[in-house]
CSV table of C-alpha atoms and ligand atoms in Angstrom, one decimal:
chain,number,residue,atom,x,y,z
A,570,UNK,CA,28.2,27.0,-1.4
A,571,UNK,CA,24.7,25.8,-1.0
A,572,UNK,CA,24.1,22.2,-2.3
A,573,UNK,CA,21.5,21.7,-5.0
A,574,UNK,CA,19.2,18.8,-4.1
A,575,UNK,CA,17.0,17.5,-6.9
A,576,UNK,CA,14.0,15.3,-6.0
A,577,UNK,CA,12.2,13.3,-8.7
A,578,UNK,CA,8.7,12.5,-7.8
A,579,UNK,CA,6.0,14.4,-6.0
A,580,UNK,CA,3.7,11.8,-4.5
A,581,UNK,CA,4.3,10.9,-0.9
A,582,UNK,CA,8.1,10.2,-0.4
A,583,UNK,CA,9.3,13.1,-2.5
A,584,UNK,CA,7.4,15.9,-0.7
A,585,UNK,CA,8.2,14.3,2.7
A,586,UNK,CA,11.9,14.3,1.8
A,587,UNK,CA,11.7,17.9,0.7
A,588,UNK,CA,9.8,19.2,3.8
A,589,UNK,CA,12.1,17.4,6.3
A,590,UNK,CA,15.2,18.5,4.4
A,591,UNK,CA,14.2,22.1,4.5
A,592,UNK,CA,14.2,21.9,8.3
A,593,UNK,CA,17.4,19.8,8.5
A,594,UNK,CA,19.4,21.9,6.0
A,595,UNK,CA,18.0,25.4,5.7
A,596,UNK,CA,20.6,26.6,3.2
A,597,UNK,CA,20.3,24.0,0.5
A,598,UNK,CA,18.6,24.6,-2.8
A,599,UNK,CA,15.7,22.1,-3.1
A,600,UNK,CA,14.0,21.4,-6.3
A,601,UNK,CA,11.2,18.8,-6.8
A,602,UNK,CA,10.2,17.6,-10.3
A,603,UNK,CA,7.1,15.6,-11.1
A,604,UNK,CA,5.6,14.5,-14.4
A,605,UNK,CA,2.1,15.1,-13.0
A,606,UNK,CA,0.1,18.4,-12.7
A,607,UNK,CA,-0.5,17.8,-9.0
A,608,UNK,CA,2.0,17.4,-6.2
A,609,UNK,CA,1.8,16.1,-2.6
A,610,UNK,CA,-1.6,14.4,-2.5
A,611,UNK,CA,-3.1,11.4,-0.7
A,612,UNK,CA,-3.5,8.5,-3.1
A,613,UNK,CA,-4.7,6.6,-0.1
A,614,UNK,CA,-7.8,8.8,0.1
A,615,UNK,CA,-8.8,8.2,-3.5
A,616,UNK,CA,-11.3,5.4,-2.9
A,617,UNK,CA,-13.1,7.6,-0.3
A,618,UNK,CA,-13.2,10.4,-2.8
A,619,UNK,CA,-14.7,8.0,-5.4
A,620,UNK,CA,-17.2,6.7,-2.9
A,621,UNK,CA,-18.3,10.2,-1.8
A,622,UNK,CA,-17.0,10.1,1.8
A,623,UNK,CA,-14.7,12.9,0.8
A,624,UNK,CA,-16.8,15.2,-1.4
A,625,UNK,CA,-14.0,17.2,-3.2
A,626,UNK,CA,-10.8,16.0,-4.8
A,627,UNK,CA,-9.1,19.2,-3.5
A,628,UNK,CA,-9.3,17.8,0.0
A,629,UNK,CA,-6.7,15.1,-0.9
A,630,UNK,CA,-4.1,17.8,-1.7
A,631,UNK,CA,-1.7,17.9,1.2
A,632,UNK,CA,0.5,20.9,0.1
A,633,UNK,CA,0.3,23.1,-2.9
A,634,UNK,CA,3.4,24.1,-5.0
A,635,UNK,CA,2.9,27.6,-3.6
A,636,UNK,CA,3.2,26.4,0.0
A,637,UNK,CA,6.4,24.5,-0.9
A,638,UNK,CA,7.7,27.6,-2.6
A,639,UNK,CA,7.0,29.6,0.5
A,640,UNK,CA,9.4,27.3,2.3
A,641,UNK,CA,12.0,27.6,-0.4
A,642,UNK,CA,11.2,24.4,-2.2
A,643,UNK,CA,10.8,24.9,-5.9
A,644,UNK,CA,8.2,22.6,-7.5
A,645,UNK,CA,8.2,21.8,-11.2
A,646,UNK,CA,5.1,20.2,-12.6
A,647,UNK,CA,4.8,18.3,-15.9
A,648,UNK,CA,8.5,17.4,-15.9
A,649,UNK,CA,9.3,13.8,-16.6
A,650,UNK,CA,12.8,12.5,-15.8
A,651,UNK,CA,14.0,10.4,-18.7
A,652,UNK,CA,17.7,9.9,-18.1
A,653,UNK,CA,20.2,10.1,-15.3
A,654,UNK,CA,23.9,10.7,-16.0
A,655,UNK,CA,25.7,9.6,-12.9
A,656,UNK,CA,29.1,10.9,-14.0
A,657,UNK,CA,27.8,14.4,-15.0
A,658,UNK,CA,25.5,14.4,-12.0
A,659,UNK,CA,22.6,15.4,-14.1
A,660,UNK,CA,19.0,14.4,-14.9
A,661,UNK,CA,17.4,14.9,-18.3
A,662,UNK,CA,13.8,16.1,-18.0
A,663,UNK,CA,11.1,16.1,-20.6
A,664,UNK,CA,8.3,18.7,-20.5
A,665,UNK,CA,5.1,16.7,-20.7
A,666,UNK,CA,3.3,19.4,-22.7
A,667,UNK,CA,5.7,20.0,-25.6
A,668,UNK,CA,8.3,17.2,-25.2
A,669,UNK,CA,11.1,19.8,-24.8
A,670,UNK,CA,14.2,18.5,-23.0
A,671,UNK,CA,16.2,20.2,-20.3
A,672,UNK,CA,19.2,19.0,-18.2
A,673,UNK,CA,19.4,19.8,-14.5
A,674,UNK,CA,22.5,19.2,-12.4
A,675,UNK,CA,22.5,18.0,-8.8
A,676,UNK,CA,24.8,17.7,-5.9
A,677,UNK,CA,22.4,15.2,-4.4
A,678,UNK,CA,19.6,13.3,-6.2
A,679,UNK,CA,16.6,11.7,-4.6
A,680,UNK,CA,14.6,9.3,-6.6
A,681,UNK,CA,11.0,9.1,-5.3
A,682,UNK,CA,9.3,7.8,-8.5
A,683,UNK,CA,6.9,5.4,-6.8
A,684,UNK,CA,5.2,2.6,-8.6
A,685,UNK,CA,2.6,2.1,-11.3
A,686,UNK,CA,-0.3,-0.4,-11.8
A,687,UNK,CA,0.6,-3.7,-13.2
A,688,UNK,CA,-1.4,-4.5,-16.3
A,689,UNK,CA,-1.9,-8.3,-16.8
A,690,UNK,CA,-1.9,-9.7,-20.3
A,691,UNK,CA,-5.6,-9.3,-21.1
A,692,UNK,CA,-6.6,-8.7,-24.7
A,693,UNK,CA,-7.9,-5.1,-25.2
A,694,UNK,CA,-6.8,-4.0,-21.8
A,695,UNK,CA,-6.1,-0.6,-23.4
A,696,UNK,CA,-9.8,0.0,-24.1
A,697,UNK,CA,-11.0,3.5,-23.0
A,698,UNK,CA,-13.2,2.3,-20.2
A,699,UNK,CA,-10.6,0.1,-18.5
A,700,UNK,CA,-9.1,2.0,-15.6
A,701,UNK,CA,-6.4,1.7,-13.0
A,702,UNK,CA,-6.3,3.7,-9.7
A,703,UNK,CA,-3.0,5.3,-8.8
A,704,UNK,CA,-3.0,9.0,-9.6
A,705,UNK,CA,-5.4,11.8,-8.7
A,706,UNK,CA,-6.7,12.0,-12.2
A,707,UNK,CA,-7.5,8.2,-12.2
A,708,UNK,CA,-9.7,8.8,-9.2
A,709,UNK,CA,-11.5,11.7,-11.0
A,710,UNK,CA,-12.0,9.6,-14.1
A,711,UNK,CA,-13.3,6.5,-12.2
A,712,UNK,CA,-15.7,8.7,-10.2
A,713,UNK,CA,-17.1,10.3,-13.3
A,714,UNK,CA,-17.5,6.9,-15.1
A,715,UNK,CA,-19.1,5.4,-12.0
A,716,UNK,CA,-21.8,8.1,-12.0
A,717,UNK,CA,-23.1,7.1,-15.4
A,718,UNK,CA,-22.7,3.3,-14.9
A,719,UNK,CA,-24.7,0.4,-13.4
A,720,UNK,CA,-22.2,-2.5,-13.6
A,721,UNK,CA,-18.4,-2.5,-12.9
A,722,UNK,CA,-15.9,-5.2,-13.1
A,723,UNK,CA,-12.9,-5.4,-10.7
A,724,UNK,CA,-10.0,-7.4,-11.9
A,725,UNK,CA,-7.9,-8.5,-9.0
A,726,UNK,CA,-8.8,-8.1,-5.3
A,727,UNK,CA,-6.4,-6.7,-2.7
A,728,UNK,CA,-6.4,-3.6,-0.5
A,729,UNK,CA,-7.3,-1.1,-3.3
A,730,UNK,CA,-10.1,-3.3,-4.7
A,731,UNK,CA,-11.8,-3.8,-1.3
A,732,UNK,CA,-11.9,0.0,-0.8
A,733,UNK,CA,-13.2,0.4,-4.4
A,734,UNK,CA,-15.8,-2.3,-3.8
A,735,UNK,CA,-17.1,-0.3,-0.8
A,736,UNK,CA,-17.3,2.9,-3.0
A,737,UNK,CA,-19.1,1.1,-5.8
A,738,UNK,CA,-21.6,-0.6,-3.5
A,739,UNK,CA,-22.2,2.6,-1.7
A,740,UNK,CA,-23.1,4.2,-5.0
A,741,UNK,CA,-25.6,1.5,-6.1
A,742,UNK,CA,-23.5,-0.4,-8.6
A,743,UNK,CA,-23.5,-4.1,-9.4
A,744,UNK,CA,-19.9,-5.5,-9.2
A,745,UNK,CA,-18.3,-8.4,-10.9
A,746,UNK,CA,-15.1,-9.5,-9.3
A,747,UNK,CA,-12.5,-11.6,-11.1
A,748,UNK,CA,-10.0,-12.9,-8.6
A,749,UNK,CA,-7.2,-15.3,-9.4
A,750,UNK,CA,-7.2,-16.8,-5.9
A,751,UNK,CA,-9.5,-19.2,-4.1
A,752,UNK,CA,-10.8,-16.4,-1.8
A,753,UNK,CA,-10.9,-12.6,-1.8
A,754,UNK,CA,-8.0,-10.8,0.0
A,755,UNK,CA,-5.5,-13.6,-0.5
A,756,UNK,CA,-2.8,-11.4,1.1
A,757,UNK,CA,-4.3,-12.9,4.4
A,758,UNK,CA,-4.1,-16.6,5.3
A,759,UNK,CA,-6.9,-18.6,3.8
A,760,UNK,CA,-8.8,-19.2,7.1
A,761,UNK,CA,-8.9,-15.4,7.6
A,762,UNK,CA,-9.6,-14.5,3.9
A,763,UNK,CA,-12.6,-16.9,4.0
A,764,UNK,CA,-14.1,-14.8,6.8
A,765,UNK,CA,-13.5,-11.6,5.0
A,766,UNK,CA,-15.2,-12.9,1.9
A,767,UNK,CA,-18.1,-14.3,3.9
A,768,UNK,CA,-18.7,-10.9,5.5
A,769,UNK,CA,-18.6,-9.1,2.1
A,770,UNK,CA,-20.9,-11.7,0.5
A,771,UNK,CA,-23.3,-11.8,3.4
A,772,UNK,CA,-23.6,-8.0,3.4
A,773,UNK,CA,-23.8,-7.4,-0.3
A,774,UNK,CA,-23.9,-10.8,-2.1
A,775,UNK,CA,-27.0,-9.8,-4.0
A,776,UNK,CA,-25.0,-7.0,-5.8
A,777,UNK,CA,-21.7,-8.9,-6.3
A,778,UNK,CA,-20.8,-11.7,-8.7
A,779,UNK,CA,-17.7,-13.5,-7.7
A,780,UNK,CA,-15.4,-15.3,-10.1
A,781,UNK,CA,-12.7,-16.8,-7.9
A,782,UNK,CA,-9.8,-18.9,-9.2
A,783,UNK,CA,-10.3,-17.2,-12.5
A,784,UNK,CA,-8.6,-14.7,-14.8
A,785,UNK,CA,-9.9,-12.1,-17.3
A,786,UNK,CA,-8.5,-13.0,-20.7
A,787,UNK,CA,-10.3,-10.6,-23.0
A,788,UNK,CA,-12.5,-7.6,-23.1
A,789,UNK,CA,-14.9,-7.2,-26.0
A,790,UNK,CA,-16.7,-4.1,-27.2
A,791,UNK,CA,-17.1,-1.4,-29.8
A,792,UNK,CA,-15.3,1.8,-30.6
A,793,UNK,CA,-12.6,1.1,-28.1
A,794,UNK,CA,-15.0,0.6,-25.2
A,795,UNK,CA,-15.4,-2.7,-23.4
A,796,UNK,CA,-18.9,-4.0,-22.8
A,797,UNK,CA,-18.1,-7.7,-22.2
A,798,UNK,CA,-15.5,-9.6,-20.1
A,799,UNK,CA,-14.4,-13.1,-21.0
A,800,UNK,CA,-12.7,-15.2,-18.4
A,801,UNK,CA,-10.3,-18.1,-18.5
A,802,UNK,CA,-12.9,-20.4,-17.0
A,803,UNK,CA,-15.2,-19.6,-19.9
A,804,UNK,CA,-17.5,-17.1,-18.3
A,805,UNK,CA,-18.8,-14.1,-20.3
A,806,UNK,CA,-20.6,-11.1,-18.8
A,807,UNK,CA,-21.5,-7.5,-19.5
A,808,UNK,CA,-20.0,-4.5,-17.9
A,809,UNK,CA,-20.1,-0.8,-18.2
A,810,UNK,CA,-16.5,-0.3,-17.1
A,811,UNK,CA,-13.6,-2.1,-15.6
A,812,UNK,CA,-11.0,-1.3,-13.0
A,813,UNK,CA,-7.8,-3.4,-13.0
A,814,UNK,CA,-6.4,-3.8,-9.5
A,815,UNK,CA,-3.7,-6.4,-10.1
A,816,UNK,CA,-0.9,-5.0,-8.1
A,817,UNK,CA,1.9,-2.5,-8.9
A,818,UNK,CA,5.4,-2.4,-10.3
A,819,UNK,CA,8.2,0.0,-9.4
A,820,UNK,CA,9.1,3.0,-11.5
A,821,UNK,CA,12.8,2.1,-11.5
A,822,UNK,CA,13.7,2.1,-15.2
A,823,UNK,CA,15.6,5.4,-15.2
A,824,UNK,CA,17.7,4.3,-12.3
A,825,UNK,CA,18.4,0.8,-13.6
A,826,UNK,CA,19.3,2.2,-17.1
A,827,UNK,CA,21.7,4.6,-15.4
A,828,UNK,CA,23.5,1.6,-13.9
A,829,UNK,CA,22.2,1.7,-10.4
A,830,UNK,CA,22.0,-1.7,-8.7
A,831,UNK,CA,18.5,-3.2,-8.8
A,832,UNK,CA,16.8,-5.0,-6.0
A,833,UNK,CA,14.0,-7.5,-5.6
A,834,UNK,CA,11.2,-7.3,-8.2
A,835,UNK,CA,13.1,-4.6,-10.3
A,836,UNK,CA,13.1,-2.1,-7.4
A,837,UNK,CA,16.1,0.2,-6.8
A,838,UNK,CA,18.5,-1.3,-4.3
A,839,UNK,CA,19.2,0.9,-1.3
A,840,UNK,CA,21.1,0.4,2.0
A,841,UNK,CA,19.7,1.2,5.4
A,842,UNK,CA,20.5,4.9,4.9
A,843,UNK,CA,18.4,4.9,1.7
A,844,UNK,CA,21.5,5.3,-0.4
A,845,UNK,CA,21.6,3.6,-3.8
A,846,UNK,CA,24.7,2.0,-5.3
A,847,UNK,CA,25.5,5.3,-7.1
A,848,UNK,CA,27.3,8.2,-5.3
A,849,UNK,CA,25.1,11.1,-4.2
A,850,UNK,CA,21.8,9.3,-5.2
A,851,UNK,CA,19.2,8.2,-2.7
A,852,UNK,CA,15.9,6.4,-3.4
A,853,UNK,CA,12.8,6.4,-1.2
A,854,UNK,CA,9.2,5.1,-1.3
A,855,UNK,CA,7.6,2.6,-3.6
A,856,UNK,CA,10.5,2.6,-6.1
A,857,UNK,CA,13.0,1.1,-3.8
A,858,UNK,CA,13.6,-2.3,-2.1
A,859,UNK,CA,12.7,-2.8,1.6
A,860,UNK,CA,14.2,-4.9,4.3
A,861,UNK,CA,11.8,-7.2,6.1
A,862,UNK,CA,12.3,-7.0,9.9
A,863,UNK,CA,10.9,-10.5,10.6
A,864,UNK,CA,12.6,-12.5,7.8
A,865,UNK,CA,15.7,-10.3,7.7
A,866,UNK,CA,15.5,-10.5,3.9
A,867,UNK,CA,14.9,-8.1,1.1
A,868,UNK,CA,11.2,-7.6,0.3
A,869,UNK,CA,9.0,-5.2,-1.6
A,870,UNK,CA,6.0,-4.0,0.4
A,871,UNK,CA,5.1,-0.6,-1.2
A,872,UNK,CA,3.0,1.4,1.3
A,873,UNK,CA,2.4,5.1,2.0
A,874,UNK,CA,3.4,4.7,5.6
A,875,UNK,CA,6.8,3.4,4.6
A,876,UNK,CA,7.3,6.0,1.9
A,877,UNK,CA,6.8,8.9,4.4
A,878,UNK,CA,9.2,7.4,6.9
A,879,UNK,CA,11.8,6.7,4.3
A,880,UNK,CA,11.5,10.3,3.0
A,881,UNK,CA,12.1,11.6,6.4
A,882,UNK,CA,15.0,9.3,7.1
A,883,UNK,CA,16.7,10.1,3.7
A,884,UNK,CA,16.4,13.8,4.4
A,885,UNK,CA,18.1,13.3,7.8
A,886,UNK,CA,20.9,11.4,6.1
A,887,UNK,CA,21.4,14.0,3.3
A,888,UNK,CA,21.9,16.5,6.1
A,889,UNK,CA,23.7,14.5,8.8
A,890,UNK,CA,24.0,10.9,7.6
A,891,UNK,CA,22.7,9.6,11.0
A,892,UNK,CA,19.4,7.9,10.3
A,893,UNK,CA,19.2,4.1,10.0
A,894,UNK,CA,16.0,2.8,8.4
A,895,UNK,CA,15.3,-0.5,10.2
A,896,UNK,CA,12.9,-1.9,7.7
A,897,UNK,CA,9.3,-2.9,7.4
A,898,UNK,CA,6.7,-5.3,8.7
A,899,UNK,CA,4.1,-4.7,6.0
A,900,UNK,CA,1.7,-3.5,8.7
A,901,UNK,CA,-1.5,-2.6,6.8
A,902,UNK,CA,-5.1,-1.9,7.5
A,903,UNK,CA,-8.2,-1.4,5.4
A,904,UNK,CA,-12.0,-1.8,5.7
A,905,UNK,CA,-15.2,-2.9,4.0
A,906,UNK,CA,-17.8,-0.5,5.5
A,907,UNK,CA,-17.7,-1.3,9.2
A,908,UNK,CA,-15.5,-4.4,8.8
A,909,UNK,CA,-11.8,-3.9,9.5
A,910,UNK,CA,-9.1,-6.0,7.9
A,911,UNK,CA,-5.6,-5.5,9.3
A,912,UNK,CA,-2.3,-7.4,9.4
A,913,UNK,CA,1.3,-7.1,10.4
A,914,UNK,CA,4.4,-9.2,9.9
A,915,UNK,CA,4.2,-12.4,7.9
A,916,UNK,CA,1.4,-14.9,7.3
A,917,UNK,CA,1.3,-18.5,8.4
A,918,UNK,CA,1.8,-19.4,4.7
A,919,UNK,CA,4.9,-17.2,4.4
A,920,UNK,CA,6.2,-18.4,7.8
A,921,UNK,CA,6.0,-22.1,6.7
A,922,UNK,CA,7.6,-21.3,3.3
A,923,UNK,CA,10.4,-19.6,5.2
A,924,UNK,CA,11.0,-22.7,7.3
A,925,UNK,CA,9.9,-21.5,10.7
A,926,UNK,CA,8.5,-24.0,13.3
A,927,UNK,CA,5.1,-22.3,13.2
A,928,UNK,CA,2.3,-22.4,15.8
A,929,UNK,CA,-0.8,-20.3,15.6
A,930,UNK,CA,-3.8,-19.3,17.7
A,931,UNK,CA,-7.0,-17.8,16.5
A,932,UNK,CA,-9.5,-16.2,18.8
A,933,UNK,CA,-12.9,-14.7,18.1
A,934,UNK,CA,-14.0,-12.4,20.9
A,935,UNK,CA,-15.9,-9.2,21.5
A,936,UNK,CA,-13.7,-6.2,21.4
A,937,UNK,CA,-15.0,-4.7,24.7
A,938,UNK,CA,-17.2,-5.8,27.5
A,939,UNK,CA,-20.1,-7.7,26.0
A,940,UNK,CA,-22.7,-5.6,27.9
A,941,UNK,CA,-21.5,-2.4,26.3
A,942,UNK,CA,-23.7,-1.2,23.4
A,943,UNK,CA,-20.9,-1.0,20.8
A,944,UNK,CA,-19.4,-4.4,21.6
A,945,UNK,CA,-18.5,-6.1,18.3
A,946,UNK,CA,-16.7,-9.2,17.3
A,947,UNK,CA,-13.1,-9.4,16.2
A,948,UNK,CA,-11.0,-12.4,15.1
A,949,UNK,CA,-7.3,-12.3,15.8
A,950,UNK,CA,-4.8,-14.8,14.4
A,951,UNK,CA,-1.3,-15.0,15.8
A,952,UNK,CA,1.5,-16.6,13.9
A,953,UNK,CA,4.4,-17.5,16.2
A,954,UNK,CA,7.9,-19.0,15.8
A,955,UNK,CA,7.9,-21.8,18.3
A,956,UNK,CA,11.6,-22.0,18.7
A,957,UNK,CA,12.3,-18.3,19.3
A,958,UNK,CA,8.9,-17.9,21.1
A,959,UNK,CA,8.3,-14.7,19.2
A,960,UNK,CA,5.4,-13.4,17.2
A,961,UNK,CA,6.0,-13.4,13.4
A,962,UNK,CA,2.7,-12.0,12.3
A,963,UNK,CA,-0.9,-11.0,13.3
A,964,UNK,CA,-4.0,-10.8,11.3
A,965,UNK,CA,-7.0,-9.0,12.8
A,966,UNK,CA,-10.5,-8.6,11.3
A,967,UNK,CA,-14.0,-7.8,12.3
A,968,UNK,CA,-16.6,-5.2,13.0
A,969,UNK,CA,-14.9,-4.4,16.3
A,970,UNK,CA,-11.6,-2.7,16.9
A,971,UNK,CA,-9.2,-5.1,15.3
A,972,UNK,CA,-6.7,-2.5,14.2
A,973,UNK,CA,-5.6,-1.5,17.6
A,974,UNK,CA,-4.7,-5.1,18.5
A,975,UNK,CA,-2.7,-5.4,15.3
A,976,UNK,CA,-0.9,-2.1,16.1
A,977,UNK,CA,0.0,-3.3,19.6
A,978,UNK,CA,1.3,-6.6,18.1
A,979,UNK,CA,3.4,-4.6,15.6
A,980,UNK,CA,5.5,-3.2,18.4
A,981,UNK,CA,5.9,-6.6,20.0
A,982,UNK,CA,7.1,-8.1,16.6
A,983,UNK,CA,9.4,-5.2,15.9
A,984,UNK,CA,11.0,-5.3,19.3
A,985,UNK,CA,11.2,-9.2,19.3
A,986,UNK,CA,9.2,-9.4,22.6
A,987,UNK,CA,9.0,-13.0,23.7
A,988,UNK,CA,5.6,-14.6,24.2
A,989,UNK,CA,6.4,-15.0,27.9
A,990,UNK,CA,7.1,-11.3,28.3
A,991,UNK,CA,4.0,-10.4,26.2
A,992,UNK,CA,1.8,-12.3,28.6
A,993,UNK,CA,2.4,-9.6,31.3
A,994,UNK,CA,2.1,-6.5,29.1
A,995,UNK,CA,-0.1,-4.1,31.0
A,996,UNK,CA,-2.8,-3.1,28.5
A,997,UNK,CA,-5.4,-0.6,29.7
A,998,UNK,CA,-8.9,-1.8,30.4
A,999,UNK,CA,-12.4,-0.3,30.9
A,1000,UNK,CA,-15.6,-1.8,29.6
A,1001,UNK,CA,-16.1,0.6,26.7
A,1002,UNK,CA,-12.6,-0.1,25.3
A,1003,UNK,CA,-11.6,-3.7,26.0
A,1004,UNK,CA,-12.2,-6.8,28.0
A,1005,UNK,CA,-10.4,-7.4,31.3
A,1006,UNK,CA,-8.0,-9.6,29.5
A,1007,UNK,CA,-7.7,-8.0,26.1
A,1008,UNK,CA,-8.4,-10.4,23.1
A,1009,UNK,CA,-4.8,-10.0,22.0
A,1010,UNK,CA,-3.5,-11.1,25.3
A,1011,UNK,CA,-6.0,-14.0,25.2
A,1012,UNK,CA,-4.5,-15.1,21.9
A,1013,UNK,CA,-1.0,-14.8,23.4
A,1014,UNK,CA,-2.0,-16.9,26.4
A,1015,UNK,CA,-3.3,-19.7,24.1
A,1016,UNK,CA,0.0,-19.7,22.3
A,1017,UNK,CA,1.8,-19.8,25.6
A,1018,UNK,CA,-0.2,-22.8,26.7
A,1019,UNK,CA,0.5,-24.5,23.3
A,1020,UNK,CA,4.2,-23.8,23.7
A,1021,UNK,CA,4.3,-25.3,27.1
A,1022,UNK,CA,2.4,-28.4,26.0
A,1023,UNK,CA,4.9,-30.7,24.6
A,1024,UNK,CA,2.2,-32.7,22.9
A,1025,UNK,CA,1.1,-29.8,20.7
B,943,FAD,C1,-6.0,3.9,-4.1
B,943,FAD,C2,-4.8,3.7,-3.2
B,943,FAD,C3,-5.0,3.5,-1.9
B,943,FAD,C4,-3.9,3.4,-1.0
B,943,FAD,N1,-4.1,3.2,0.3
B,943,FAD,C5,-3.0,3.1,1.1
B,943,FAD,C6,-3.2,3.1,2.5
B,943,FAD,O1,-4.3,3.1,3.0
B,943,FAD,N2,-2.1,2.9,3.3
B,943,FAD,C7,-0.8,2.9,2.8
B,943,FAD,O2,0.1,2.8,3.6
B,943,FAD,N3,-0.6,3.0,1.5
B,943,FAD,C8,-1.7,3.1,0.6
B,943,FAD,N4,-1.5,3.2,-0.7
B,943,FAD,C9,-0.1,3.2,-1.2
B,943,FAD,C10,0.5,4.6,-1.2
B,943,FAD,O3,-0.3,5.5,-1.9
B,943,FAD,C11,1.9,4.5,-1.8
B,943,FAD,O4,2.7,3.6,-1.1
B,943,FAD,C12,2.6,5.8,-1.8
B,943,FAD,O5,1.9,6.8,-2.6
B,943,FAD,C13,4.0,5.7,-2.3
B,943,FAD,O6,4.6,7.0,-2.3
B,943,FAD,P1,5.8,7.3,-3.4
B,943,FAD,O7,6.1,8.7,-3.2
B,943,FAD,O8,6.8,6.3,-3.2
B,943,FAD,O9,5.1,7.1,-4.8
B,943,FAD,P2,3.9,7.9,-5.5
B,943,FAD,O10,3.0,8.4,-4.5
B,943,FAD,O11,3.5,7.0,-6.6
B,943,FAD,O12,4.7,9.1,-6.1
B,943,FAD,C14,5.6,8.9,-7.2
B,943,FAD,C15,5.7,10.3,-7.9
B,943,FAD,O13,6.7,10.2,-8.9
B,943,FAD,C16,6.2,10.7,-10.1
B,943,FAD,N5,7.1,10.1,-11.2
B,943,FAD,C17,7.2,8.8,-11.5
B,943,FAD,N6,8.1,8.7,-12.5
B,943,FAD,C18,8.6,9.9,-12.8
B,943,FAD,C19,9.5,10.4,-13.7
B,943,FAD,N7,10.2,9.6,-14.5
B,943,FAD,N8,9.7,11.8,-13.7
B,943,FAD,C20,9.0,12.6,-12.9
B,943,FAD,N9,8.1,12.2,-12.0
B,943,FAD,C21,7.9,10.9,-11.9
B,943,FAD,C22,4.8,10.3,-10.1
B,943,FAD,O14,4.0,11.1,-11.0
B,943,FAD,C23,4.4,10.6,-8.7
B,943,FAD,O15,4.2,12.0,-8.5
B,943,FAD,C24,-2.5,3.4,-1.6
B,943,FAD,C25,-2.4,3.6,-2.9
B,943,FAD,C26,-3.5,3.7,-3.8
B,943,FAD,C27,-3.3,3.9,-5.2
C-alpha cells in the first residue's frame, strides 16, 4: 500500500522535500501542511522586494499549490500543527480561520517548521508599527509602511538588517541602527566588521545614525504606535517605524512537547540522515540542529541553502535511506549595494575559543588586473589551523568579486585541503576575471610563509 507522507511547513525545506520525494517515490501519498496562506516562496528575496529591485511580491513565489497538486502533492494552507502523537502516528492540525481541529495520520512525518524572529525584552515591542521580517506578509507590511515613512529604526544588525538597510536607503529613508556590538556585522571578526561599517558609513553616513554597544529598552508612543525609541545608554530619538532584526529561534515546540530529543539552542536533534529521535519522523531546515564540518560539533546555522539540501537529502532517505548529510560550514553572502560581505567556516574569534593554534592572513587586492575598467578592491581574511595546516574559515568583503574567492575556499575547507596543496591549485586567470596569482592564492601563500617561519 502507498505510504502517507505528511510534511509540516511550506517554506523552503518542506517544498524541497516534497518535490524530491515525488521523484524518488512516485507512489507515495504526499501531503504538505502550512499555517500560512502562501507556500514555497523565497524569504531571501524579501529585502529586494521591499527595496524595489523586485517589483512584485508574486515573483518570490517559487511554486503554487496548483503546481504541487499537478505533481500529486496535496497542499493545505492555513493549517497549523499543534500536537504530534508519536504512538498514534498522528498530527493534530488547527484551521487558522476557524480554529477547528482535525487529526491526520502518517506513515512518515517530516517536520519543516523553520524558525521565527527572536523578540528581545523591549517594553512595548508589541506596538503596531514594530515589525520583524520572516514571512511574505511581513515583507508586504514593511514595504507599505516604508512608503509612508521618513525615519526607520533597525534593532540588531546582521545579514537581514544589512539588506534592509540597503532597501531603506534606496527609498530615501533616514535610518537609526541600534546594535549591541562594537561594530556592525559582528558575525565577522572585528577587523573585518570595522571595514564593513566604514564602507556603509562612508557611503551613507549622512542618512544613518549608529548606536553601537547599545540596546533598545523601550518604545514610546500613542494608540499602540511607537514614535520614540529609548536605549540603554540613555539615548532617545523619534522614529516612524521599527524593524527588529535580533536573530531567530527554532519552531521546535511541537516536536519537543511530543518527546523528541532536542538539540542545541532548542532545535530538534537529528542524525546525519535527518532522522529525529522518534521513529518515522524526520526534521529538516531551520527547525533542526546542524553538524559543523570544521569543529565537528553540533551548531545551529539556519540558512536557506542548508534547508534546501536537507530537504533533498531527507527525501532520498525516506525513499532509499542512503543519503548522509555531512553538515554545514555556515557559508553565507550578502551585500550592501555594490559591497559584498561573505564568509565561510569559523571566525578567528571562534577558532581561538575552540582552542585551535590560529594563524591568519589578510590581503587587500584588486579582484582582477588593475588596468581593467571594472577592477575593484577586495579584502580576504584566512583563518588557519597551524597544526593541521588547514583553513578553518575565510571572510571576504569589498566592491570586487569577494564571493567567488569565499566559494573556492569553502571547497578547500570542506575537503580539508592542506595549505601546501592549496598553493598549487590551478585557478583560471585572464585580466577581466582575476590577477595572475589570484588574491585567494596570495593569502594562502602568506599563510604558507608564516607556517614555514618558525619565528611567527
Ligand atoms: C529576509 C530574509 C533573508 C534571507 N536571506 C537568506 C539568504 O540570502 N541566504 C540564505 O541561505 N538564507 C537566507 N535566509 C534564511 C532562509 O530564508 C531560511 O533559512 C529558510 O527559509 C529556512 O527554510 P525552512 O523551510 O526551514 O523554514 P521556513 O522558510 O521558515 O518555513 C517554515 C514553514 O513552516 C510553517 N510552520 C511553522 N510552524 C508551523 C506549524 N506548527 N504548523 C504548520 N506550519 C508551520 C511556516 O509558516 C513556514 O511555512 C533569509 C531569511 C530571511 C527572513
